[in-house]
mmCIF file of C-alpha atoms in Angstrom:
data_model
loop_
_atom_site.group_PDB
_atom_site.id
_atom_site.type_symbol
_atom_site.label_atom_id
_atom_site.label_comp_id
_atom_site.label_asym_id
_atom_site.label_seq_id
_atom_site.Cartn_x
_atom_site.Cartn_y
_atom_site.Cartn_z
ATOM 1 C CA UNK A 138 118.431 96.947 89.584
ATOM 2 C CA UNK A 139 116.951 99.000 86.789
ATOM 3 C CA UNK A 140 114.639 97.395 84.270
ATOM 4 C CA UNK A 141 112.724 98.580 81.207
ATOM 5 C CA UNK A 142 109.630 96.736 80.011
ATOM 6 C CA UNK A 143 108.049 97.132 76.605
ATOM 7 C CA UNK A 144 105.019 94.839 76.714
ATOM 8 C CA UNK A 145 104.301 94.831 72.986
ATOM 9 C CA UNK A 146 106.694 92.992 70.724
ATOM 10 C CA UNK A 147 104.710 94.037 67.671
ATOM 11 C CA UNK A 148 102.252 96.852 67.119
ATOM 12 C CA UNK A 149 100.380 97.297 63.859
ATOM 13 C CA UNK A 150 98.208 100.347 63.159
ATOM 14 C CA UNK A 151 96.750 101.968 60.077
ATOM 15 C CA UNK A 152 98.110 105.162 58.593
ATOM 16 C CA UNK A 153 96.455 108.169 60.179
ATOM 17 C CA UNK A 154 95.549 106.309 63.371
ATOM 18 C CA UNK A 155 97.000 107.268 66.773
ATOM 19 C CA UNK A 156 100.018 105.353 68.023
ATOM 20 C CA UNK A 157 101.051 104.604 71.580
ATOM 21 C CA UNK A 158 104.107 102.487 72.355
ATOM 22 C CA UNK A 159 104.207 101.496 75.985
ATOM 23 C CA UNK A 160 107.245 101.616 78.236
ATOM 24 C CA UNK A 161 107.416 100.936 81.949
ATOM 25 C CA UNK A 162 110.511 101.077 84.076
ATOM 26 C CA UNK A 163 111.670 100.073 87.500
ATOM 27 C CA UNK A 164 114.390 102.066 89.078
ATOM 28 C CA UNK A 165 115.116 103.438 92.507
ATOM 29 C CA UNK A 166 116.276 106.976 91.969
ATOM 30 C CA UNK A 167 115.928 109.636 89.303
ATOM 31 C CA UNK A 168 116.239 108.017 85.920
ATOM 32 C CA UNK A 169 116.656 109.679 82.589
ATOM 33 C CA UNK A 170 114.411 108.125 79.969
ATOM 34 C CA UNK A 171 114.935 107.909 76.225
ATOM 35 C CA UNK A 172 113.306 106.550 73.112
ATOM 36 C CA UNK A 173 115.589 105.172 70.420
ATOM 37 C CA UNK A 174 114.476 104.197 66.921
ATOM 38 C CA UNK A 175 115.975 101.908 64.319
ATOM 39 C CA UNK A 176 114.629 102.208 60.787
ATOM 40 C CA UNK A 177 115.151 99.345 58.358
ATOM 41 C CA UNK A 178 118.849 98.937 57.500
ATOM 42 C CA UNK A 179 119.825 101.960 59.580
ATOM 43 C CA UNK A 180 121.622 102.483 62.850
ATOM 44 C CA UNK A 181 120.057 102.903 66.226
ATOM 45 C CA UNK A 182 119.406 106.601 66.757
ATOM 46 C CA UNK A 183 117.999 108.787 69.479
ATOM 47 C CA UNK A 184 114.399 109.852 68.920
ATOM 48 C CA UNK A 185 113.769 111.846 72.072
ATOM 49 C CA UNK A 186 114.619 112.161 75.751
ATOM 50 C CA UNK A 187 112.322 113.144 78.571
ATOM 51 C CA UNK A 188 114.554 115.953 79.807
ATOM 52 C CA UNK A 189 114.200 117.813 76.512
ATOM 53 C CA UNK A 190 110.390 117.696 76.605
ATOM 54 C CA UNK A 191 110.348 118.125 72.846
ATOM 55 C CA UNK A 192 108.385 116.650 69.985
ATOM 56 C CA UNK A 193 110.374 114.876 67.304
ATOM 57 C CA UNK A 194 108.723 113.765 64.053
ATOM 58 C CA UNK A 195 105.388 114.308 65.770
ATOM 59 C CA UNK A 196 106.229 111.943 68.631
ATOM 60 C CA UNK A 197 105.992 112.938 72.282
ATOM 61 C CA UNK A 198 106.611 111.068 75.502
ATOM 62 C CA UNK A 199 105.766 112.100 79.037
ATOM 63 C CA UNK A 200 107.497 110.706 82.066
ATOM 64 C CA UNK A 201 104.945 109.577 84.645
ATOM 65 C CA UNK A 202 106.839 108.863 87.833
ATOM 66 C CA UNK A 203 103.727 107.696 89.662
ATOM 67 C CA UNK A 204 103.048 104.992 87.103
ATOM 68 C CA UNK A 205 106.756 104.580 86.254
ATOM 69 C CA UNK A 206 105.908 104.910 82.590
ATOM 70 C CA UNK A 207 107.314 106.721 79.570
ATOM 71 C CA UNK A 208 104.912 105.917 76.757
ATOM 72 C CA UNK A 209 105.620 107.181 73.244
ATOM 73 C CA UNK A 210 102.693 108.753 71.410
ATOM 74 C CA UNK A 211 101.854 110.163 68.023
ATOM 75 C CA UNK A 212 98.371 111.360 67.074
ATOM 76 C CA UNK A 213 98.497 110.430 63.386
ATOM 77 C CA UNK A 214 100.783 107.611 62.251
ATOM 78 C CA UNK A 215 102.645 107.835 58.968
ATOM 79 C CA UNK A 216 104.058 104.978 56.905
ATOM 80 C CA UNK A 217 107.612 106.231 57.457
ATOM 81 C CA UNK A 218 107.147 105.665 61.191
ATOM 82 C CA UNK A 219 107.473 101.911 60.630
ATOM 83 C CA UNK A 220 110.559 100.893 62.601
ATOM 84 C CA UNK A 221 111.870 99.205 65.726
ATOM 85 C CA UNK A 222 111.466 101.371 68.836
ATOM 86 C CA UNK A 223 113.442 100.928 72.040
ATOM 87 C CA UNK A 224 112.788 102.572 75.362
ATOM 88 C CA UNK A 225 115.888 103.071 77.507
ATOM 89 C CA UNK A 226 116.903 104.556 80.807
ATOM 90 C CA UNK A 227 120.176 105.665 82.239
ATOM 91 C CA UNK A 228 121.473 105.729 85.744
ATOM 92 C CA UNK A 229 122.351 109.320 86.524
ATOM 93 C CA UNK A 230 124.337 109.352 89.673
ATOM 94 C CA UNK A 231 127.929 108.458 89.139
ATOM 95 C CA UNK A 232 129.506 105.400 87.647
ATOM 96 C CA UNK A 233 129.126 104.442 84.048
ATOM 97 C CA UNK A 234 126.595 106.039 81.756
ATOM 98 C CA UNK A 235 125.257 102.745 80.501
ATOM 99 C CA UNK A 236 121.834 102.642 78.913
ATOM 100 C CA UNK A 237 119.380 99.954 79.977
ATOM 101 C CA UNK A 238 117.152 99.065 77.019
ATOM 102 C CA UNK A 239 113.809 97.337 76.751
ATOM 103 C CA UNK A 240 113.366 94.506 74.273
ATOM 104 C CA UNK A 241 111.819 96.807 71.708
ATOM 105 C CA UNK A 242 108.522 97.167 69.880
ATOM 106 C CA UNK A 243 108.261 96.631 66.145
ATOM 107 C CA UNK A 244 105.856 99.250 64.840
ATOM 108 C CA UNK A 245 104.213 98.583 61.496
ATOM 109 C CA UNK A 246 102.104 101.275 59.866
ATOM 110 C CA UNK A 247 99.726 99.828 57.332
ATOM 111 C CA UNK A 248 98.643 101.936 54.343
ATOM 112 C CA UNK B 158 132.074 114.804 60.369
ATOM 113 C CA UNK B 159 132.394 111.024 60.398
ATOM 114 C CA UNK B 160 130.151 108.791 62.443
ATOM 115 C CA UNK B 161 130.986 105.678 64.439
ATOM 116 C CA UNK B 162 132.541 102.934 62.362
ATOM 117 C CA UNK B 163 132.898 99.328 63.426
ATOM 118 C CA UNK B 164 134.897 96.465 61.963
ATOM 119 C CA UNK B 165 134.483 93.813 60.859
ATOM 120 C CA UNK B 166 130.796 93.821 59.928
ATOM 121 C CA UNK B 167 130.452 90.062 60.254
ATOM 122 C CA UNK B 168 132.601 87.214 61.503
ATOM 123 C CA UNK B 169 132.338 83.589 62.462
ATOM 124 C CA UNK B 170 134.377 82.056 65.274
ATOM 125 C CA UNK B 171 134.620 78.642 66.879
ATOM 126 C CA UNK B 172 133.708 78.040 70.507
ATOM 127 C CA UNK B 173 136.752 78.545 72.739
ATOM 128 C CA UNK B 174 138.441 81.014 70.399
ATOM 129 C CA UNK B 175 139.166 84.660 71.082
ATOM 130 C CA UNK B 176 137.861 87.640 69.099
ATOM 131 C CA UNK B 177 138.672 91.355 68.823
ATOM 132 C CA UNK B 178 136.130 93.869 67.566
ATOM 133 C CA UNK B 179 137.063 97.431 66.664
ATOM 134 C CA UNK B 180 135.345 100.782 66.875
ATOM 135 C CA UNK B 181 136.307 104.248 65.677
ATOM 136 C CA UNK B 182 134.407 106.882 67.581
ATOM 137 C CA UNK B 183 132.801 109.908 66.013
ATOM 138 C CA UNK B 184 135.120 112.868 65.543
ATOM 139 C CA UNK B 185 135.295 114.888 68.761
ATOM 140 C CA UNK B 186 133.914 112.068 70.937
ATOM 141 C CA UNK B 187 136.081 110.807 73.803
ATOM 142 C CA UNK B 188 133.744 108.302 75.463
ATOM 143 C CA UNK B 189 132.966 104.879 74.064
ATOM 144 C CA UNK B 190 130.455 102.282 75.240
ATOM 145 C CA UNK B 191 129.947 98.722 74.041
ATOM 146 C CA UNK B 192 126.664 96.834 73.905
ATOM 147 C CA UNK B 193 125.652 93.259 73.129
ATOM 148 C CA UNK B 194 122.362 92.728 71.310
ATOM 149 C CA UNK B 195 121.151 89.144 71.137
ATOM 150 C CA UNK B 196 118.460 88.243 68.622
ATOM 151 C CA UNK B 197 115.073 89.609 69.666
ATOM 152 C CA UNK B 198 116.512 91.551 72.591
ATOM 153 C CA UNK B 199 117.432 95.122 73.278
ATOM 154 C CA UNK B 200 121.096 96.104 73.533
ATOM 155 C CA UNK B 201 122.785 95.235 76.834
ATOM 156 C CA UNK B 202 125.492 97.458 78.284
ATOM 157 C CA UNK B 203 128.908 95.746 78.479
ATOM 158 C CA UNK B 204 131.224 98.565 79.568
ATOM 159 C CA UNK B 205 132.278 102.138 78.946
ATOM 160 C CA UNK B 206 135.688 103.697 78.355
ATOM 161 C CA UNK B 207 136.689 107.277 79.045
ATOM 162 C CA UNK B 208 140.212 108.643 78.617
ATOM 163 C CA UNK B 209 141.557 105.124 78.084
ATOM 164 C CA UNK B 210 140.167 103.808 81.381
ATOM 165 C CA UNK B 211 137.199 101.530 81.987
ATOM 166 C CA UNK B 212 134.590 103.759 83.594
ATOM 167 C CA UNK B 213 131.947 101.191 84.443
ATOM 168 C CA UNK B 214 130.681 97.766 83.528
ATOM 169 C CA UNK B 215 127.447 95.901 83.061
ATOM 170 C CA UNK B 216 126.734 92.326 84.074
ATOM 171 C CA UNK B 217 129.353 90.654 81.874
ATOM 172 C CA UNK B 218 132.140 88.285 82.952
ATOM 173 C CA UNK B 219 135.839 89.265 82.910
ATOM 174 C CA UNK B 220 136.438 87.388 79.657
ATOM 175 C CA UNK B 221 134.853 90.480 78.073
ATOM 176 C CA UNK B 222 137.546 93.133 78.127
ATOM 177 C CA UNK B 223 138.329 96.298 76.270
ATOM 178 C CA UNK B 224 140.788 98.989 75.422
ATOM 179 C CA UNK B 225 140.577 102.608 74.443
ATOM 180 C CA UNK B 226 143.429 104.261 72.567
ATOM 181 C CA UNK B 227 144.720 107.859 72.664
ATOM 182 C CA UNK B 228 142.752 108.641 69.501
ATOM 183 C CA UNK B 229 139.618 107.411 71.374
ATOM 184 C CA UNK B 230 139.123 104.386 69.168
ATOM 185 C CA UNK B 231 138.309 101.224 71.067
ATOM 186 C CA UNK B 232 138.493 97.451 71.027
ATOM 187 C CA UNK B 233 136.264 94.820 72.556
ATOM 188 C CA UNK B 234 137.969 91.493 73.281
ATOM 189 C CA UNK B 235 136.135 88.323 74.144
ATOM 190 C CA UNK B 236 138.057 85.263 75.304
ATOM 191 C CA UNK B 237 136.927 81.645 75.481
ATOM 192 C CA UNK B 238 133.972 82.241 73.196
ATOM 193 C CA UNK B 239 130.715 80.511 74.027
ATOM 194 C CA UNK B 240 127.765 79.810 71.745
ATOM 195 C CA UNK B 241 125.695 82.368 73.691
ATOM 196 C CA UNK B 242 128.171 85.088 72.717
ATOM 197 C CA UNK B 243 126.618 85.030 69.243
ATOM 198 C CA UNK B 244 125.082 88.496 68.913
ATOM 199 C CA UNK B 245 125.327 91.930 67.352
ATOM 200 C CA UNK B 246 127.936 94.025 69.131
ATOM 201 C CA UNK B 247 127.303 97.753 69.069
ATOM 202 C CA UNK B 248 129.686 100.562 69.816
ATOM 203 C CA UNK B 249 128.407 104.001 70.836
ATOM 204 C CA UNK B 250 130.415 107.162 71.332
ATOM 205 C CA UNK B 251 129.601 110.431 73.042
ATOM 206 C CA UNK B 252 131.320 113.779 73.340
ATOM 207 C CA UNK B 253 132.033 113.501 77.051
ATOM 208 C CA UNK B 254 131.262 111.582 80.186
ATOM 209 C CA UNK B 255 127.750 112.483 81.185
ATOM 210 C CA UNK B 256 126.792 113.566 77.694
ATOM 211 C CA UNK B 257 123.621 111.848 76.535
ATOM 212 C CA UNK B 258 124.222 112.323 72.842
ATOM 213 C CA UNK B 259 125.230 108.759 71.973
ATOM 214 C CA UNK B 260 126.032 107.947 68.366
ATOM 215 C CA UNK B 261 125.789 104.263 67.539
ATOM 216 C CA UNK B 262 127.710 102.273 64.978
ATOM 217 C CA UNK B 263 126.167 99.698 62.672
ATOM 218 C CA UNK B 264 127.547 96.852 64.718
ATOM 219 C CA UNK B 265 129.544 93.673 64.250
ATOM 220 C CA UNK B 266 127.562 90.453 63.836
ATOM 221 C CA UNK B 267 129.453 87.678 65.668
ATOM 222 C CA UNK B 268 128.465 84.060 65.165
ATOM 223 C CA UNK B 269 130.037 81.411 67.398
ATOM 224 C CA UNK B 270 129.800 77.836 66.124
#
């Protein structure tokens, strides 16, 4: 069965410092990996997906199949990055397109 | 273009009762998924509906059931409510099966007492 692990419940960094939110997954097959973000009082929204290989709001994430990781990184944190971040994967091979989420990491950027 | 709307926003039910939660999908979206998010946890996939049929299901018992209507709106029904059913229920729609562009609603907060 697929599983997503986000080891940090809370991560606090200072503005301007680098940020790395960790995500590890277990899955037998070819998963698609995503990062979702939820800002205070807003809905869950897609931040980025590994297939797109794009940078959104300065964030990037590289899928490392050898380490089964999909860590989210940003070189210089900004206060508006404070939010709840969820790593998720999807089974791509028939059946339902249900996302499997990690428990989330609460990122706090201190001024 | 309207987003995903869910109703009600909050409700309180007694153990053993039944509840129906509603979701209007984003305009142009024909696939709806439901998730349960317990406090301090990530969302958990309940099931997905496509063209009014259940397309797949997570690890939830049969007392969790759903419907999708011709206008692609959807309902989540939970029978014989248990205290552990207390959670935020999220609806997400996408433009087609296999599309990864999920749009989430704000959720319904269900409290079972």
